[in-house]
XYZ file of C-alpha atoms in Angstrom:
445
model
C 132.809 99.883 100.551
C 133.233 96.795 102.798
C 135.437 98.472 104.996
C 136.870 95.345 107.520
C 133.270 93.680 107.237
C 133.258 89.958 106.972
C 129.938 90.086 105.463
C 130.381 90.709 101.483
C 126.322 90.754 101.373
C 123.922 93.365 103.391
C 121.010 93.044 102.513
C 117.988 95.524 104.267
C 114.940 93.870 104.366
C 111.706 95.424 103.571
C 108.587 94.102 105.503
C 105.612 94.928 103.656
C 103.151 93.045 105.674
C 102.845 96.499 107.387
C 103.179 100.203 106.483
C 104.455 99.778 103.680
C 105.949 102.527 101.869
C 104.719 104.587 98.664
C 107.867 104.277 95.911
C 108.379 107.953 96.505
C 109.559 107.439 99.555
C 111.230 104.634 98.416
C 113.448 106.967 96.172
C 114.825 109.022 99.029
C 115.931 106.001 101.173
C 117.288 103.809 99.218
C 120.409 105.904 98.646
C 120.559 106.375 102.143
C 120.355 102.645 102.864
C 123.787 102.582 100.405
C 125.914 105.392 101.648
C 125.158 103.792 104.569
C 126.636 100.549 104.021
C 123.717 98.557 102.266
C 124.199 96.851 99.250
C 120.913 94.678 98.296
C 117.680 94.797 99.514
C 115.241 91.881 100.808
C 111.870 92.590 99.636
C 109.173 90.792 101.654
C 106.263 91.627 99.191
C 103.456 89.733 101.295
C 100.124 90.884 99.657
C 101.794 94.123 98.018
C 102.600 92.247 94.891
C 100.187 92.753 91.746
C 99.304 88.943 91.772
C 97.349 88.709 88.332
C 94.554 85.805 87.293
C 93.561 83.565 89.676
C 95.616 85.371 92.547
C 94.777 88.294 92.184
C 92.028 88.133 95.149
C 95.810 88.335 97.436
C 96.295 91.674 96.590
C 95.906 93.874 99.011
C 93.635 97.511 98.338
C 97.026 99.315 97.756
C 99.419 96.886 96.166
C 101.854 97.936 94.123
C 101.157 98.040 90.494
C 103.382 96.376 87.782
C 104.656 99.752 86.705
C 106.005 100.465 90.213
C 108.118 97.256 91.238
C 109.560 98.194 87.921
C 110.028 101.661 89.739
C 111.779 99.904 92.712
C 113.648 97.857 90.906
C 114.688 100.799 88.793
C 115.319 102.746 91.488
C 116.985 99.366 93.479
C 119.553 99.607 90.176
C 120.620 103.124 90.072
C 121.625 102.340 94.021
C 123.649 99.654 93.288
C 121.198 97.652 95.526
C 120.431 94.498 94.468
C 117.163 92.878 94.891
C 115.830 89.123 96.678
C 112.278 88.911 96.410
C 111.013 87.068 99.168
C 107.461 85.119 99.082
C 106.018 82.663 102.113
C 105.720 79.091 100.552
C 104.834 77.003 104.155
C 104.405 78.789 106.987
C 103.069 82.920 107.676
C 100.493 82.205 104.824
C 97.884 84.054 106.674
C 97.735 86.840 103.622
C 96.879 83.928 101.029
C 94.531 81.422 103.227
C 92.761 83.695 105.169
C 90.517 83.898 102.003
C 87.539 81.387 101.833
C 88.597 80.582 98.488
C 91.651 79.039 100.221
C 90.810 78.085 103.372
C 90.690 73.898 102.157
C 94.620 75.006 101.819
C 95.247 74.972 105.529
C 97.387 72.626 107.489
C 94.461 73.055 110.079
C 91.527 73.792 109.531
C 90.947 76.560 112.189
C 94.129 78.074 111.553
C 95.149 80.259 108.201
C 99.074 80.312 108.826
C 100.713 76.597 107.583
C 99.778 75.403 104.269
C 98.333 71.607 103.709
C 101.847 69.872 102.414
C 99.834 67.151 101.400
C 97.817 68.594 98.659
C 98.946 69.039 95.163
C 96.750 72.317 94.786
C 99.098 73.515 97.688
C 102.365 73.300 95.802
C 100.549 74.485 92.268
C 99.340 77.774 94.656
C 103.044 78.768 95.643
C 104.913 78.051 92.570
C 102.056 80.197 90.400
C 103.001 82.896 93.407
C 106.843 82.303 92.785
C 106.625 82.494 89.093
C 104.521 85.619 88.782
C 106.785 87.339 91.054
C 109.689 86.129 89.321
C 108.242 87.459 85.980
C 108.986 90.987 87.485
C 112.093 89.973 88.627
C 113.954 88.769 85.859
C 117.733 87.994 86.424
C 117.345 87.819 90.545
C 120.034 85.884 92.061
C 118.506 84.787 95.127
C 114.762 84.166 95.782
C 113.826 83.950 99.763
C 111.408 80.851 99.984
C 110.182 81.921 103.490
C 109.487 78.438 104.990
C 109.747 80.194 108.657
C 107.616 79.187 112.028
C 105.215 76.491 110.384
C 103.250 76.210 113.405
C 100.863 73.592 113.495
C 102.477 70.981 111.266
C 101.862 67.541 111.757
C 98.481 68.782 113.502
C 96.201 68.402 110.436
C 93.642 65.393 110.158
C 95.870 64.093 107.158
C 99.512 64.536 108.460
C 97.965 62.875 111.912
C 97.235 59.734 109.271
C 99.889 59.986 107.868
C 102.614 60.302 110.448
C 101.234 56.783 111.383
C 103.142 54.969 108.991
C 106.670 54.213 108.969
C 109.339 55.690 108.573
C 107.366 59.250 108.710
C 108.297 61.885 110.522
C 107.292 65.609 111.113
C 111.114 66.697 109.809
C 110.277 64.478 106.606
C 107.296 66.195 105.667
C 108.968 69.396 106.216
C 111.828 68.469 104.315
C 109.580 67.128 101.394
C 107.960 70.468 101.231
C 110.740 72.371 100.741
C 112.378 70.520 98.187
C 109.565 70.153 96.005
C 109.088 74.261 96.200
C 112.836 74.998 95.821
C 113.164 72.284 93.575
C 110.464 74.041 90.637
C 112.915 77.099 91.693
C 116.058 75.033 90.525
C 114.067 73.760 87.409
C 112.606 76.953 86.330
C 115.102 79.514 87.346
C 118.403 77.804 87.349
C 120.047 80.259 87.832
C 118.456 81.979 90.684
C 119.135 80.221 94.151
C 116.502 79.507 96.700
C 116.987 81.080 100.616
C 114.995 79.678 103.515
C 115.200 80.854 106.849
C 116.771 78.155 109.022
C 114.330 77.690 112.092
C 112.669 74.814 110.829
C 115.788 72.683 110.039
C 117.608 73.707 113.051
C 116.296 70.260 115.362
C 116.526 67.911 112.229
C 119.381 65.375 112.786
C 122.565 65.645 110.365
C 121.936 62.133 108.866
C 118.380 63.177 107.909
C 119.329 66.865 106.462
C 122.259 65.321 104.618
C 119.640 62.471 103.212
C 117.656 65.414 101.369
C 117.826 67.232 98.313
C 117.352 70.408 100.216
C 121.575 70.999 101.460
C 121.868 70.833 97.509
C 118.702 72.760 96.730
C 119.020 75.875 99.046
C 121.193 78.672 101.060
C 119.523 78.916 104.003
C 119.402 82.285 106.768
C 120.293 81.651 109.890
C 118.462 84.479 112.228
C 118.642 85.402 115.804
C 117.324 88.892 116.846
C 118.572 88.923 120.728
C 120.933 91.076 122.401
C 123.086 88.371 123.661
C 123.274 85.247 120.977
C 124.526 81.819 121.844
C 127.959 81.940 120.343
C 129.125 78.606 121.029
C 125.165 77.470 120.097
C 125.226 79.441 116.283
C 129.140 78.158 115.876
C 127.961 74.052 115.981
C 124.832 74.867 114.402
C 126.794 76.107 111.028
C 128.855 73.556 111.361
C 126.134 71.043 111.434
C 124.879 72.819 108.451
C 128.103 72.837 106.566
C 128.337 68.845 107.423
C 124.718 68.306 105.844
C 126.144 69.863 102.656
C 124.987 73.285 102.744
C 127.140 75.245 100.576
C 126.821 78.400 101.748
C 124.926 79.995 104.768
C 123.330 83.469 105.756
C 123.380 85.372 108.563
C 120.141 87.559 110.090
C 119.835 90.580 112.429
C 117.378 93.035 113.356
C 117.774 96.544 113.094
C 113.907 97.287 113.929
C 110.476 94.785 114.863
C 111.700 92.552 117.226
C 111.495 93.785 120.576
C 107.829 94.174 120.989
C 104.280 93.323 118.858
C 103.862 96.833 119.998
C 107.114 98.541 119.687
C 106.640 102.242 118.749
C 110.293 103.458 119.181
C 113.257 101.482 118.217
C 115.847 100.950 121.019
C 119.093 101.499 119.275
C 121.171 99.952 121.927
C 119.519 96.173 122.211
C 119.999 96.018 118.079
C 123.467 97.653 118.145
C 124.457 94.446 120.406
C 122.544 91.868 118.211
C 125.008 92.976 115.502
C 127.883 93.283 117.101
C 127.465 89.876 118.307
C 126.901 88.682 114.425
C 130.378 90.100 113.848
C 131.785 87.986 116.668
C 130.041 84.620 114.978
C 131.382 85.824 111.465
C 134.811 85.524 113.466
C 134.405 82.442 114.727
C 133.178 79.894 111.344
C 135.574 80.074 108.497
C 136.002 82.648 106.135
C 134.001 80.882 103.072
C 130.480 79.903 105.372
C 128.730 82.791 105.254
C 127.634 84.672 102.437
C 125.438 88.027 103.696
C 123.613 89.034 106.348
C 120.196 90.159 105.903
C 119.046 92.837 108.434
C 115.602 92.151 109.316
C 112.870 95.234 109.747
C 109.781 93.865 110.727
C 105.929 95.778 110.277
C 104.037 93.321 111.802
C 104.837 90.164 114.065
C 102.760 88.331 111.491
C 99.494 89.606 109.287
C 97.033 89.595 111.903
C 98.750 91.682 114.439
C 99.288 95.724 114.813
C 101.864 97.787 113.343
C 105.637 97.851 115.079
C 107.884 100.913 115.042
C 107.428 102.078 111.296
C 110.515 102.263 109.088
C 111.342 105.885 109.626
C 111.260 105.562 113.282
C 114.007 102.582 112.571
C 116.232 104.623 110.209
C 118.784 105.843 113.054
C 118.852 102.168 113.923
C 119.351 100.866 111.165
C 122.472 103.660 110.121
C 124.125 102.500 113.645
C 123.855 98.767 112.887
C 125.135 98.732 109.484
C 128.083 101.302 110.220
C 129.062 98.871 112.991
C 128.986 96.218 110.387
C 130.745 97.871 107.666
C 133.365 98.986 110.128
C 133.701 95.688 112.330
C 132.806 97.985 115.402
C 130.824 100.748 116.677
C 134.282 102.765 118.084
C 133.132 106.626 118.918
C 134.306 107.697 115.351
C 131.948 105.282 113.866
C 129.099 106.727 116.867
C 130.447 109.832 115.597
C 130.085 109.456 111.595
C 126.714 108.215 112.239
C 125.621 111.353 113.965
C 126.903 113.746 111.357
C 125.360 111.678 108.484
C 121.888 111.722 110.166
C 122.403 115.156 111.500
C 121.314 114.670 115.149
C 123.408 115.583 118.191
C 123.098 112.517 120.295
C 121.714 108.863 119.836
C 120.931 108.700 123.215
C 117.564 108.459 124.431
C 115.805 110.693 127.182
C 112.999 109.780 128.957
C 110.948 111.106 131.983
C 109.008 107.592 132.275
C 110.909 106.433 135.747
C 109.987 109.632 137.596
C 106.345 108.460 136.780
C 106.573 105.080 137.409
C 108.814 105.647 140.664
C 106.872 108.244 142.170
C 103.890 108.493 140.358
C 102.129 105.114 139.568
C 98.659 104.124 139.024
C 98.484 103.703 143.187
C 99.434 107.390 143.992
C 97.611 108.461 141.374
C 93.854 106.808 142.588
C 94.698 108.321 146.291
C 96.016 111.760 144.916
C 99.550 111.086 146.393
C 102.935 113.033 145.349
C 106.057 114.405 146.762
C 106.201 117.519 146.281
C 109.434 117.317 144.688
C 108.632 115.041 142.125
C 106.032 117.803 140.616
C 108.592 119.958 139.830
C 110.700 116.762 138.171
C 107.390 115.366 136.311
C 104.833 118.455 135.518
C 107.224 120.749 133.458
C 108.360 117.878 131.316
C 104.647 116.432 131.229
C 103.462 119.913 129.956
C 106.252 120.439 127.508
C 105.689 117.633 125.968
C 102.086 117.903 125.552
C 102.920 121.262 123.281
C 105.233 119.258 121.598
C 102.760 116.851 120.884
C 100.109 118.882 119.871
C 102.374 120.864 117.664
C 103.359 117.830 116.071
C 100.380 115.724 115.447
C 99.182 117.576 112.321
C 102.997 117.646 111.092
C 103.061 113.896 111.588
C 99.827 112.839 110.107
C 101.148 115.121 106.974
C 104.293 113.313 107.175
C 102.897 109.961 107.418
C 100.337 110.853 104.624
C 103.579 111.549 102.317
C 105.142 107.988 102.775
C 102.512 105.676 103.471
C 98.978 104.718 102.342
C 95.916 106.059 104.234
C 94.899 102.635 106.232
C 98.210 102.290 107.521
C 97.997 106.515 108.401
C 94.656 105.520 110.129
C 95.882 102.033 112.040
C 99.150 104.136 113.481
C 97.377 107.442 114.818
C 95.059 105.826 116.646
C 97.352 102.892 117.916
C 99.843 105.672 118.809
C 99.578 108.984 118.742
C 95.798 109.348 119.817
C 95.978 107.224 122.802
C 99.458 109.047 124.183
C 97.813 112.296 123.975
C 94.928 111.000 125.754
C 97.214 109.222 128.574
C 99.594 112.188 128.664
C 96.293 114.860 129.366
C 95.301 112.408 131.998
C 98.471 112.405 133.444
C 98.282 116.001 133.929
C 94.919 115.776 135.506
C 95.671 113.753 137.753
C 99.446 115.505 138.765
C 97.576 118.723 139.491
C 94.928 117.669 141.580
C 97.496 115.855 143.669
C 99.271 119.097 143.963
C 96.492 120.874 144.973
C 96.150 121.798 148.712
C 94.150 118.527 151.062
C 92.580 118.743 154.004
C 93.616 115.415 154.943
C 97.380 116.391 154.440
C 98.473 114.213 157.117
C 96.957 110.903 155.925
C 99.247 108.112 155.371
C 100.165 106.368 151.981
């Protein structure tokens, strides 16, 4: 199935920080996500893993239970998908210390994202979490290690005192952090290989990367979401890497969350690029540097903030980007395959939006201004897709009800559905009382 990819490994990655998805739903797209071109999945359980004993107070109100990541795992199998559990150990460790219980965990005090590095409890906390989920995961190859954006380090009262003495640095107390996490991996589970994503070694001199244990300890994912990557820039950066002793690298895309805390729809195009570009790095390092790629779907920009497009929304997306992967290209037979397997006419997008914002805008609309012409370009679209809307919102909340869990239902109508309608109406309002007949016709703008 790898067609003329040069990435053996393609991974989609499940964000379950956010929406995530009942196993039923699970079932039907997971044999999509192989005929597709998929063959492993990343599984970023956050606090949707059954943590037992002391951790359970991390679970969140609808985890999973044990019984069902056997499901998914079950279900992972018969897919020929094979699993990476991934589980923060440094930074985005808001879902584990935003609990009082916790809290003396933090890097700072104020802040419930970077773990304390300095305290033994610290380490104990994220190898209990690593070993319970490994327990369900017996066998995994790979285990993601997280260790992404650890904002604030350094900042705490004890790294401050400690970065005082010579020869400390902020790069070696992130590098001793990571190796004593992937180094209980190595010990434990030797044969099951730590992954870290790579933005937190990416300004650490060669001579001081090399000098770890952690070229020797881990694989780790080098990710970049844009449309338009630094070619030249990713091309020394693996080679830096491969100097330090890193055996083998990772590559990581987005085929969804990453174009907006916000996003509601996915726009095909901008993710298409970021992957095509991938395939032009792949090109450029040698054949034996990079192992997978791992096509990132983010829920959430981190635990605190609202839901991105959800996962169905991202499906057409996703089907583009990892055609274009498995095939090298997105050519108009591989634009074409992808239509026919989804079973939509067009991937193009249509949109009304620049009539309003051209011709109708927040100004024209206070003063009641419109040409004329531009209410016969705007209203009949605005009112057909009202009725489309209210058709649709009981469909969708039924629909949303069948794949996700009823807080996530809740969060997404009214972040997006109930506020449209409610911009859309006024919309409307305010088009036909511009069109209706002025006495002051001849006033200026």
């Amino acid at each position: 199935m790898s067609g003329s990819s040069p990435f053996k490994m393609r991974l989609v990655h499940l964000d379950l920080k956010g929406a995530p998805p009942k196993v039923c739903y699970l079932s039907e797209i997971f044999p999509l996500f192989r005929a597709l071109g998929a063959n492993g999945i990343l599984i970023e359980y956050e606090d949707m893993f059954p943590y037992e004993g002391h951790l359970r107070l991390l679970r969140a109100k609808h985890a999973y239970s044990p019984s069902e990541i056997k499901e998914i795992l079950h279900l992972a199998t018969l897919n020929e998908l094979e699993v990476i559990p991934l589980v923060q150990t440094f930074g985005h460790m808001e879902f584990v210390l935003k609990h009082e219980a916790l809290a003396h965990l933090r890097e700072v005090a104020r802040f419930p994202n970077t773990l304390n590095p300095h305290k033994e409890e610290s380490l104990a906390l994220v190898t209990a979490m690593i070993d319970q989920v490994m327990e369900l995961h017996p066998g995994a190859r790979w285990f993601h290690v997280g260790c992404d954006e650890v904002y604030y380090l350094g900042e705490g009262e004890t790294s401050r005192q400690w970065l005082q003495q010579e020869p400390n640095s902020k790069a070696k107390l992130c590098l001793s952090h990571m190796e004593a996490v992937a180094s209980h991996m190595r010990a434990r589970y030797p044969t099951t290989t730590p992954l870290m994503w790579d933005d937190m070694l990416r300004d650490i001199p060669e001579d001081q990367l090399s000098g770890s244990r952690v070229p020797q300890l881990v694989e780790p994912v080098l990710w970049d979401y844009g449309a338009d990557l630094d070619l030249h820039g990713k091309a020394l950066l693996v080679e830096k890497y491969r100097k330090s002793g890193f055996s083998w690298l990772w590559a990581a895309s987005a085929f969804k969350g990453a174009t907006g805390v916000n996003q509601s729809l996915t726009p095909i195009e901008h993710h298409l690029r970021n992957h095509l570009q991938w395939l032009q790095v792949a090109g450029s390092v040698p054949a034996d540097t990079l192992r997978g790629i791992i096509l990132t779907g983010w829920q959430r920009y981190d635990h605190f903030s609202v839901l991105c497009e959800l996962l169905p929304v991202g499906i057409p997306s996703l089907a583009v980007c990892l055609q274009a992967l498995l095939h090298g290209d997105f050519a108009e037979n591989v634009k074409a395959r992808v239509e026919n397997f989804l079973g939509i006419s067009s991937l193009e997008e249509m949109s009304f939006r620049r009539y309003v914002t051209g011709w109708f805008s927040p100004y024209h609309r206070r003063r009641k201004l419109i040409h004329p012409v531009m209410i016969e370009h705007i209203q009949p679209q605005a009112l057909s897709l009202l009725a489309r809307w209210n058709a649709l919102a009981g469909e969708l909340e039924a629909a949303l009800q069948r794949i996700f869990y009823p807080d996530t239902v809740e969060e997404w109508l009214e972040e997006n559905v109930h506020p449209s309608l409610q911009r859309l109406q006024a919309l409307l309002q305010d088009l036909g009382e511009a069109a209706s007949p002025r006495q002051d016709s001849g006033q200026d703008p």
